[in-house]
Amino acid sequence: AWAAFLRTIALHFLEHAFHLSRRSGTLLAIYVPVTVLSVLANYLLVPRFGVSAAAWVAVGAQALVVSAELTIGRRCFTFAFPYVDLGKIALACAAMAVVLARLRFSAAWGGLLVTVPCGILVYFGCALALNIGGIRSGALRRILAPATPR
């Protein structure tokens, strides 16, 4: 999940700088060494540590990509990076992960059918509390709008 989160940050926020500045080759120069390092790390670690090693290698590789794209991409094209908003999302994801890790659900389909809504509720509660994407202010505006006299 963390690798997918980091990949989404790279894809939706950082890689545009390279395309807008017409420096896609620089983006390729970031991906090639990280990919080679990832394949090598998987080759060395997966036989000894199993699938969890592959997951950690994916997280590490995406973290390298994000940090390189953030550093180099700003030199290619100046852009504002939403640190606060992404921090809120990461905090909500971490809270959801902690809650789901603490609860014990069945490994069968019934457990999955309970786990997913539970995770959604925890994330949604955090999103409201942290006002991610203006969700709380937008909801309050819609709720209070009919009560406001015209």
mmCIF file of C-alpha atoms in Angstrom:
data_model
loop_
_atom_site.group_PDB
_atom_site.id
_atom_site.type_symbol
_atom_site.label_atom_id
_atom_site.label_comp_id
_atom_site.label_asym_id
_atom_site.label_seq_id
_atom_site.Cartn_x
_atom_site.Cartn_y
_atom_site.Cartn_z
ATOM 1 C CA ALA A 1 0.000 0.000 0.000
ATOM 2 C CA TRP A 2 2.846 2.388 0.798
ATOM 3 C CA ALA A 3 4.534 1.624 -2.534
ATOM 4 C CA ALA A 4 1.260 2.387 -4.337
ATOM 5 C CA PHE A 5 0.860 5.608 -2.327
ATOM 6 C CA LEU A 6 4.377 6.752 -3.273
ATOM 7 C CA ARG A 7 3.808 5.762 -6.908
ATOM 8 C CA THR A 8 0.632 7.850 -6.961
ATOM 9 C CA ILE A 9 2.517 10.864 -5.604
ATOM 10 C CA ALA A 10 5.155 10.468 -8.311
ATOM 11 C CA LEU A 11 2.630 9.970 -11.076
ATOM 12 C CA HIS A 12 0.126 12.680 -10.176
ATOM 13 C CA PHE A 13 2.367 15.379 -8.739
ATOM 14 C CA LEU A 14 5.995 15.020 -9.718
ATOM 15 C CA GLU A 15 6.291 13.582 -13.215
ATOM 16 C CA HIS A 16 4.385 16.454 -14.800
ATOM 17 C CA ALA A 17 7.434 18.674 -14.265
ATOM 18 C CA PHE A 18 9.469 16.509 -16.618
ATOM 19 C CA HIS A 19 6.790 16.354 -19.294
ATOM 20 C CA LEU A 20 6.011 20.074 -19.144
ATOM 21 C CA SER A 21 9.693 20.966 -19.401
ATOM 22 C CA ARG A 22 10.135 18.438 -22.250
ATOM 23 C CA ARG A 23 12.739 16.494 -20.308
ATOM 24 C CA SER A 24 11.300 13.008 -20.401
ATOM 25 C CA GLY A 25 14.814 11.659 -20.886
ATOM 26 C CA THR A 26 15.693 12.933 -17.423
ATOM 27 C CA LEU A 27 12.748 10.991 -16.045
ATOM 28 C CA LEU A 28 14.070 7.894 -17.784
ATOM 29 C CA ALA A 29 17.508 8.564 -16.264
ATOM 30 C CA ILE A 30 15.845 8.385 -12.834
ATOM 31 C CA TYR A 31 13.896 5.202 -13.522
ATOM 32 C CA VAL A 32 16.661 3.088 -15.092
ATOM 33 C CA PRO A 33 19.062 3.018 -12.103
ATOM 34 C CA VAL A 34 16.212 2.605 -9.598
ATOM 35 C CA THR A 35 14.802 -0.281 -11.640
ATOM 36 C CA VAL A 36 18.201 -1.993 -11.870
ATOM 37 C CA LEU A 37 18.711 -1.514 -8.118
ATOM 38 C CA SER A 38 15.217 -2.872 -7.430
ATOM 39 C CA VAL A 39 15.767 -5.994 -9.540
ATOM 40 C CA LEU A 40 19.137 -6.595 -7.895
ATOM 41 C CA ALA A 41 17.708 -6.110 -4.381
ATOM 42 C CA ASN A 42 14.839 -8.497 -5.164
ATOM 43 C CA TYR A 43 17.292 -11.064 -6.536
ATOM 44 C CA LEU A 44 19.339 -10.900 -3.339
ATOM 45 C CA LEU A 45 16.605 -10.524 -0.714
ATOM 46 C CA VAL A 46 13.569 -12.492 -1.898
ATOM 47 C CA PRO A 47 15.174 -15.966 -1.638
ATOM 48 C CA ARG A 48 16.135 -15.274 1.960
ATOM 49 C CA PHE A 49 13.203 -13.173 3.263
ATOM 50 C CA GLY A 50 10.358 -14.059 0.888
ATOM 51 C CA VAL A 51 7.513 -11.923 -0.358
ATOM 52 C CA SER A 52 7.828 -9.355 2.420
ATOM 53 C CA ALA A 53 11.284 -8.466 1.070
ATOM 54 C CA ALA A 54 9.766 -7.752 -2.334
ATOM 55 C CA ALA A 55 7.224 -5.449 -0.704
ATOM 56 C CA TRP A 56 9.931 -3.543 1.173
ATOM 57 C CA VAL A 57 12.066 -3.292 -1.960
ATOM 58 C CA ALA A 58 9.066 -1.824 -3.807
ATOM 59 C CA VAL A 59 8.553 0.762 -1.050
ATOM 60 C CA GLY A 60 12.249 1.642 -1.065
ATOM 61 C CA ALA A 61 12.366 1.917 -4.850
ATOM 62 C CA GLN A 62 9.321 4.185 -4.952
ATOM 63 C CA ALA A 63 10.768 6.320 -2.137
ATOM 64 C CA LEU A 64 13.968 6.730 -4.192
ATOM 65 C CA VAL A 65 11.930 7.675 -7.271
ATOM 66 C CA VAL A 66 9.857 10.234 -5.338
ATOM 67 C CA SER A 67 12.885 11.855 -3.719
ATOM 68 C CA ALA A 68 14.812 11.996 -7.012
ATOM 69 C CA GLU A 69 11.827 13.350 -8.939
ATOM 70 C CA LEU A 70 11.141 15.951 -6.276
ATOM 71 C CA THR A 71 14.759 17.122 -6.246
ATOM 72 C CA ILE A 72 15.485 16.997 -9.969
ATOM 73 C CA GLY A 73 11.973 17.883 -11.152
ATOM 74 C CA ARG A 74 12.058 21.233 -9.382
ATOM 75 C CA ARG A 75 15.162 22.125 -11.362
ATOM 76 C CA CYS A 76 13.350 21.327 -14.622
ATOM 77 C CA PHE A 77 10.074 23.061 -13.847
ATOM 78 C CA THR A 78 9.102 25.026 -10.747
ATOM 79 C CA PHE A 79 5.966 23.706 -9.084
ATOM 80 C CA ALA A 80 4.221 23.834 -5.744
ATOM 81 C CA PHE A 81 4.227 20.520 -3.926
ATOM 82 C CA PRO A 82 1.286 19.863 -1.580
ATOM 83 C CA TYR A 83 3.316 18.746 1.460
ATOM 84 C CA VAL A 84 0.556 19.474 3.982
ATOM 85 C CA ASP A 85 -2.192 17.703 2.028
ATOM 86 C CA LEU A 86 -0.066 14.627 1.376
ATOM 87 C CA GLY A 87 0.972 14.582 5.023
ATOM 88 C CA LYS A 88 -2.704 14.540 6.020
ATOM 89 C CA ILE A 89 -3.386 11.647 3.642
ATOM 90 C CA ALA A 90 -0.382 9.711 4.959
ATOM 91 C CA LEU A 91 -1.550 10.325 8.539
ATOM 92 C CA ALA A 92 -5.058 9.064 7.737
ATOM 93 C CA CYS A 93 -3.591 5.971 6.015
ATOM 94 C CA ALA A 94 -1.330 5.305 8.995
ATOM 95 C CA ALA A 95 -4.258 5.612 11.424
ATOM 96 C CA MET A 96 -6.294 3.220 9.298
ATOM 97 C CA ALA A 97 -3.372 0.757 9.162
ATOM 98 C CA VAL A 98 -2.915 0.871 12.950
ATOM 99 C CA VAL A 99 -6.614 0.263 13.608
ATOM 100 C CA LEU A 100 -6.838 -2.602 11.108
ATOM 101 C CA ALA A 101 -3.628 -4.174 12.442
ATOM 102 C CA ARG A 102 -5.001 -4.142 15.992
ATOM 103 C CA LEU A 103 -8.356 -5.692 15.123
ATOM 104 C CA ARG A 104 -8.588 -9.427 14.474
ATOM 105 C CA PHE A 105 -10.726 -10.466 11.537
ATOM 106 C CA SER A 106 -11.331 -13.857 10.021
ATOM 107 C CA ALA A 107 -9.130 -14.801 7.075
ATOM 108 C CA ALA A 108 -12.240 -15.926 5.176
ATOM 109 C CA TRP A 109 -14.517 -13.812 2.950
ATOM 110 C CA GLY A 110 -16.598 -12.748 5.947
ATOM 111 C CA GLY A 111 -13.530 -11.181 7.561
ATOM 112 C CA LEU A 112 -12.732 -9.299 4.372
ATOM 113 C CA LEU A 113 -16.322 -8.070 4.111
ATOM 114 C CA VAL A 114 -15.964 -6.604 7.622
ATOM 115 C CA THR A 115 -12.376 -5.352 7.273
ATOM 116 C CA VAL A 116 -12.938 -3.204 4.184
ATOM 117 C CA PRO A 117 -15.871 -1.156 5.566
ATOM 118 C CA CYS A 118 -14.027 -0.797 8.877
ATOM 119 C CA GLY A 119 -10.986 0.613 7.055
ATOM 120 C CA ILE A 120 -13.196 2.940 5.026
ATOM 121 C CA LEU A 121 -14.887 4.252 8.171
ATOM 122 C CA VAL A 122 -11.581 4.882 9.942
ATOM 123 C CA TYR A 123 -10.110 6.647 6.902
ATOM 124 C CA PHE A 124 -13.288 8.701 6.386
ATOM 125 C CA GLY A 125 -13.280 9.732 10.062
ATOM 126 C CA CYS A 126 -9.654 10.822 9.754
ATOM 127 C CA ALA A 127 -10.420 12.631 6.495
ATOM 128 C CA LEU A 128 -13.166 14.583 8.235
ATOM 129 C CA ALA A 129 -11.011 15.351 11.270
ATOM 130 C CA LEU A 130 -8.043 16.447 9.142
ATOM 131 C CA ASN A 131 -10.249 18.181 6.525
ATOM 132 C CA ILE A 132 -8.529 16.314 3.673
ATOM 133 C CA GLY A 133 -9.458 17.899 0.376
ATOM 134 C CA GLY A 134 -11.748 20.332 2.194
ATOM 135 C CA ILE A 135 -14.225 17.512 2.874
ATOM 136 C CA ARG A 136 -15.265 18.806 6.294
ATOM 137 C CA SER A 137 -15.667 22.430 5.208
ATOM 138 C CA GLY A 138 -17.567 21.367 2.080
ATOM 139 C CA ALA A 139 -19.902 19.152 4.108
ATOM 140 C CA LEU A 140 -20.526 21.915 6.627
ATOM 141 C CA ARG A 141 -21.232 24.377 3.822
ATOM 142 C CA ARG A 142 -23.830 22.025 2.340
ATOM 143 C CA ILE A 143 -25.408 21.260 5.701
ATOM 144 C CA LEU A 144 -25.558 24.858 6.853
ATOM 145 C CA ALA A 145 -26.516 26.430 3.499
ATOM 146 C CA PRO A 146 -30.262 25.605 3.755
ATOM 147 C CA ALA A 147 -30.364 27.058 7.280
ATOM 148 C CA THR A 148 -28.850 30.386 6.229
ATOM 149 C CA PRO A 149 -31.454 33.097 5.582
ATOM 150 C CA ARG A 150 -31.343 34.740 2.180
#
